[in-house]
PDB file of C-alpha atoms in Angstrom:
ATOM      1  CA  UNK A  98     -11.603   4.473  41.005  1.00 53.00           C
ATOM      2  CA  UNK A  99     -15.316   4.626  40.239  1.00 61.00           C
ATOM      3  CA  UNK A 100     -15.709   6.761  37.124  1.00 87.00           C
ATOM      4  CA  UNK A 101     -19.084   7.974  35.892  1.00 96.00           C
ATOM      5  CA  UNK A 102     -19.498   8.172  32.124  1.00 98.00           C
ATOM      6  CA  UNK A 103     -21.839  10.800  30.685  1.00 98.00           C
ATOM      7  CA  UNK A 104     -23.257  10.523  27.158  1.00 98.00           C
ATOM      8  CA  UNK A 105     -24.734  13.241  24.977  1.00 98.00           C
ATOM      9  CA  UNK A 106     -25.950  12.897  21.410  1.00 98.00           C
ATOM     10  CA  UNK A 107     -27.552  14.614  18.464  1.00 98.00           C
ATOM     11  CA  UNK A 108     -28.461  13.921  14.845  1.00 98.00           C
ATOM     12  CA  UNK A 109     -26.968  16.273  12.245  1.00 98.00           C
ATOM     13  CA  UNK A 110     -28.635  16.545   8.866  1.00 98.00           C
ATOM     14  CA  UNK A 111     -25.530  16.722   6.682  1.00 98.00           C
ATOM     15  CA  UNK A 112     -23.039  14.530   4.865  1.00 97.00           C
ATOM     16  CA  UNK A 113     -20.278  12.831   6.836  1.00 97.00           C
ATOM     17  CA  UNK A 114     -17.708  14.937   4.981  1.00 97.00           C
ATOM     18  CA  UNK A 115     -19.321  18.164   6.174  1.00 98.00           C
ATOM     19  CA  UNK A 116     -19.870  16.830   9.712  1.00 98.00           C
ATOM     20  CA  UNK A 117     -16.277  15.572   9.947  1.00 98.00           C
ATOM     21  CA  UNK A 118     -14.735  18.755   8.550  1.00 98.00           C
ATOM     22  CA  UNK A 119     -16.775  21.046  10.794  1.00 98.00           C
ATOM     23  CA  UNK A 120     -15.948  18.911  13.843  1.00 98.00           C
ATOM     24  CA  UNK A 121     -12.207  18.853  13.170  1.00 98.00           C
ATOM     25  CA  UNK A 122     -11.040  21.921  11.232  1.00 98.00           C
ATOM     26  CA  UNK A 123      -9.914  24.804  13.493  1.00 98.00           C
ATOM     27  CA  UNK A 124     -11.659  27.496  11.407  1.00 98.00           C
ATOM     28  CA  UNK A 125     -14.955  25.677  12.067  1.00 98.00           C
ATOM     29  CA  UNK A 126     -14.255  24.694  15.702  1.00 98.00           C
ATOM     30  CA  UNK A 127     -13.956  28.366  16.656  1.00 98.00           C
ATOM     31  CA  UNK A 128     -17.434  29.004  15.248  1.00 97.00           C
ATOM     32  CA  UNK A 129     -19.416  26.402  17.198  1.00 98.00           C
ATOM     33  CA  UNK A 130     -17.462  25.324  20.294  1.00 97.00           C
ATOM     34  CA  UNK A 131     -19.336  27.183  23.027  1.00 95.00           C
ATOM     35  CA  UNK A 132     -22.086  26.214  25.437  1.00 92.00           C
ATOM     36  CA  UNK A 133     -23.884  29.572  25.344  1.00 93.00           C
ATOM     37  CA  UNK A 134     -24.014  32.840  23.404  1.00 93.00           C
ATOM     38  CA  UNK A 135     -21.913  34.630  26.039  1.00 96.00           C
ATOM     39  CA  UNK A 136     -18.929  32.303  25.428  1.00 96.00           C
ATOM     40  CA  UNK A 137     -16.602  31.974  22.449  1.00 96.00           C
ATOM     41  CA  UNK A 138     -13.696  29.883  21.181  1.00 97.00           C
ATOM     42  CA  UNK A 139     -11.205  32.426  19.817  1.00 97.00           C
ATOM     43  CA  UNK A 140      -8.501  29.884  18.987  1.00 97.00           C
ATOM     44  CA  UNK A 141      -8.254  26.197  18.050  1.00 98.00           C
ATOM     45  CA  UNK A 142      -5.359  23.935  17.104  1.00 98.00           C
ATOM     46  CA  UNK A 143      -6.005  20.368  15.961  1.00 98.00           C
ATOM     47  CA  UNK A 144      -3.560  17.630  14.918  1.00 98.00           C
ATOM     48  CA  UNK A 145      -6.125  14.914  14.159  1.00 98.00           C
ATOM     49  CA  UNK A 146      -4.147  11.676  14.302  1.00 98.00           C
ATOM     50  CA  UNK A 147      -3.414   9.058  16.938  1.00 98.00           C
ATOM     51  CA  UNK A 148      -0.886  10.717  19.243  1.00 98.00           C
ATOM     52  CA  UNK A 149      -1.783  14.176  17.910  1.00 98.00           C
ATOM     53  CA  UNK A 150      -2.785  17.001  20.231  1.00 98.00           C
ATOM     54  CA  UNK A 151      -5.607  19.530  20.205  1.00 98.00           C
ATOM     55  CA  UNK A 152      -6.304  22.739  22.050  1.00 98.00           C
ATOM     56  CA  UNK A 153      -9.359  24.969  22.002  1.00 98.00           C
ATOM     57  CA  UNK A 154      -9.325  28.232  23.942  1.00 98.00           C
ATOM     58  CA  UNK A 155     -12.737  28.813  25.516  1.00 96.00           C
ATOM     59  CA  UNK A 156     -13.577  32.215  27.013  1.00 96.00           C
ATOM     60  CA  UNK A 157     -16.450  34.309  28.251  1.00 96.00           C
ATOM     61  CA  UNK A 158     -17.004  37.066  25.665  1.00 96.00           C
ATOM     62  CA  UNK A 159     -16.629  39.702  28.400  1.00 96.00           C
ATOM     63  CA  UNK A 160     -13.125  38.387  29.165  1.00 92.00           C
ATOM     64  CA  UNK A 161     -13.969  37.546  32.783  1.00 96.00           C
ATOM     65  CA  UNK A 162     -12.947  33.870  32.596  1.00 96.00           C
ATOM     66  CA  UNK A 163     -11.458  31.380  30.175  1.00 96.00           C
ATOM     67  CA  UNK A 164      -9.582  28.100  29.911  1.00 96.00           C
ATOM     68  CA  UNK A 165      -7.759  25.863  27.448  1.00 97.00           C
ATOM     69  CA  UNK A 166      -9.540  22.615  26.617  1.00 97.00           C
ATOM     70  CA  UNK A 167      -6.786  20.308  25.447  1.00 98.00           C
ATOM     71  CA  UNK A 168      -5.828  16.698  25.074  1.00 98.00           C
ATOM     72  CA  UNK A 169      -4.200  13.951  23.035  1.00 98.00           C
ATOM     73  CA  UNK A 170      -5.869  11.640  20.524  1.00 98.00           C
ATOM     74  CA  UNK A 171      -5.678   7.956  21.459  1.00 98.00           C
ATOM     75  CA  UNK A 172      -7.565   6.668  18.382  1.00 98.00           C
ATOM     76  CA  UNK A 173      -8.867   8.210  15.164  1.00 98.00           C
ATOM     77  CA  UNK A 174     -10.939   6.286  12.623  1.00 98.00           C
ATOM     78  CA  UNK A 175     -11.711   8.640   9.738  1.00 97.00           C
ATOM     79  CA  UNK A 176     -15.427   9.497   9.448  1.00 98.00           C
ATOM     80  CA  UNK A 177     -16.328   6.971  12.182  1.00 98.00           C
ATOM     81  CA  UNK A 178     -14.816   7.531  15.621  1.00 98.00           C
ATOM     82  CA  UNK A 179     -12.470   9.709  17.671  1.00 98.00           C
ATOM     83  CA  UNK A 180     -11.067   8.934  21.111  1.00 98.00           C
ATOM     84  CA  UNK A 181      -8.932  11.238  23.202  1.00 98.00           C
ATOM     85  CA  UNK A 182      -7.627  11.852  26.682  1.00 98.00           C
ATOM     86  CA  UNK A 183      -8.244  15.306  28.133  1.00 98.00           C
ATOM     87  CA  UNK A 184      -5.252  16.978  29.820  1.00 96.00           C
ATOM     88  CA  UNK A 185      -6.727  16.062  33.246  1.00 95.00           C
ATOM     89  CA  UNK A 186      -6.669  12.335  32.333  1.00 97.00           C
ATOM     90  CA  UNK A 187     -10.348  11.788  31.550  1.00 97.00           C
ATOM     91  CA  UNK A 188     -11.282   9.789  28.442  1.00 98.00           C
ATOM     92  CA  UNK A 189     -13.678  10.854  25.689  1.00 98.00           C
ATOM     93  CA  UNK A 190     -15.140   8.815  22.811  1.00 98.00           C
ATOM     94  CA  UNK A 191     -17.082  10.288  19.879  1.00 98.00           C
ATOM     95  CA  UNK A 192     -18.926   8.121  17.364  1.00 98.00           C
ATOM     96  CA  UNK A 193     -20.314   9.245  14.011  1.00 98.00           C
ATOM     97  CA  UNK A 194     -23.089   6.842  12.940  1.00 98.00           C
ATOM     98  CA  UNK A 195     -24.995   6.996   9.657  1.00 98.00           C
ATOM     99  CA  UNK A 196     -28.721   7.388  10.221  1.00 96.00           C
ATOM    100  CA  UNK A 197     -30.568   7.682   6.915  1.00 95.00           C
ATOM    101  CA  UNK A 198     -29.314  10.866   5.227  1.00 94.00           C
ATOM    102  CA  UNK A 199     -27.985  12.202   8.527  1.00 97.00           C
ATOM    103  CA  UNK A 200     -25.310  11.353  11.084  1.00 98.00           C
ATOM    104  CA  UNK A 201     -25.846  10.621  14.736  1.00 98.00           C
ATOM    105  CA  UNK A 202     -23.040  11.862  16.968  1.00 98.00           C
ATOM    106  CA  UNK A 203     -22.663  10.093  20.295  1.00 98.00           C
ATOM    107  CA  UNK A 204     -20.164  11.664  22.678  1.00 98.00           C
ATOM    108  CA  UNK A 205     -19.284   9.843  25.908  1.00 98.00           C
ATOM    109  CA  UNK A 206     -16.928  11.310  28.488  1.00 98.00           C
ATOM    110  CA  UNK A 207     -15.728  10.556  31.978  1.00 98.00           C
ATOM    111  CA  UNK A 208     -17.211  12.981  34.483  1.00 97.00           C
ATOM    112  CA  UNK A 209     -15.049  15.270  36.586  1.00 95.00           C
ATOM    113  CA  UNK A 210     -15.682  15.721  40.298  1.00 93.00           C
ATOM    114  CA  UNK A 211     -15.992  19.512  40.621  1.00 93.00           C
ATOM    115  CA  UNK A 212     -19.336  20.091  38.880  1.00 94.00           C
ATOM    116  CA  UNK A 213     -22.566  18.124  39.119  1.00 96.00           C
ATOM    117  CA  UNK A 214     -23.349  15.410  36.557  1.00 96.00           C
ATOM    118  CA  UNK A 215     -26.358  17.433  35.370  1.00 97.00           C
ATOM    119  CA  UNK A 216     -24.250  20.565  34.863  1.00 96.00           C
ATOM    120  CA  UNK A 217     -21.584  18.649  32.938  1.00 96.00           C
ATOM    121  CA  UNK A 218     -24.139  16.856  30.773  1.00 97.00           C
ATOM    122  CA  UNK A 219     -25.961  20.128  30.103  1.00 97.00           C
ATOM    123  CA  UNK A 220     -22.787  21.934  29.106  1.00 96.00           C
ATOM    124  CA  UNK A 221     -21.527  19.225  26.751  1.00 97.00           C
ATOM    125  CA  UNK A 222     -25.033  18.835  25.259  1.00 98.00           C
ATOM    126  CA  UNK A 223     -25.228  22.603  24.685  1.00 97.00           C
ATOM    127  CA  UNK A 224     -21.913  22.508  22.791  1.00 97.00           C
ATOM    128  CA  UNK A 225     -23.169  19.561  20.727  1.00 98.00           C
ATOM    129  CA  UNK A 226     -26.393  21.466  19.990  1.00 98.00           C
ATOM    130  CA  UNK A 227     -24.284  24.453  18.896  1.00 97.00           C
ATOM    131  CA  UNK A 228     -22.367  22.140  16.560  1.00 98.00           C
ATOM    132  CA  UNK A 229     -25.598  20.789  15.023  1.00 98.00           C
ATOM    133  CA  UNK A 230     -26.926  24.300  14.447  1.00 98.00           C
ATOM    134  CA  UNK A 231     -23.641  25.467  12.916  1.00 98.00           C
ATOM    135  CA  UNK A 232     -23.359  22.522  10.509  1.00 98.00           C
ATOM    136  CA  UNK A 233     -26.986  22.651   9.409  1.00 98.00           C
ATOM    137  CA  UNK A 234     -26.948  26.431   8.767  1.00 96.00           C
ATOM    138  CA  UNK A 235     -23.343  26.836   7.515  1.00 89.00           C
TER     139      UNK A 235
END
């Protein structure tokens, strides 16, 4: 199977402790995990350990559509890297790299076949941008 990998990234001006906690704690995930202002994440569960599972409910604010984004962690290296497998079998890798007084987050994921590469990249980048904004203003 020929799998396309998409990569998005950002630099967050915060300590690794703040970046890590905001990325992984459910009370923070629900505040930033949306691609646009008309979406929300009303619920998140996260068992951050190899073999642990996560689930984030993502919904349009008007209630017209929603889905559970869920998966299982395949590797967790505290403050450095997270790898997981989405429920549909695709793999995701997130790296947290020190860059001066900030942290660069590089998120690579296997593309799905329903939506265009550009749409997928745009959506995941928008969520990453939402994360950056949340961390830097929280």
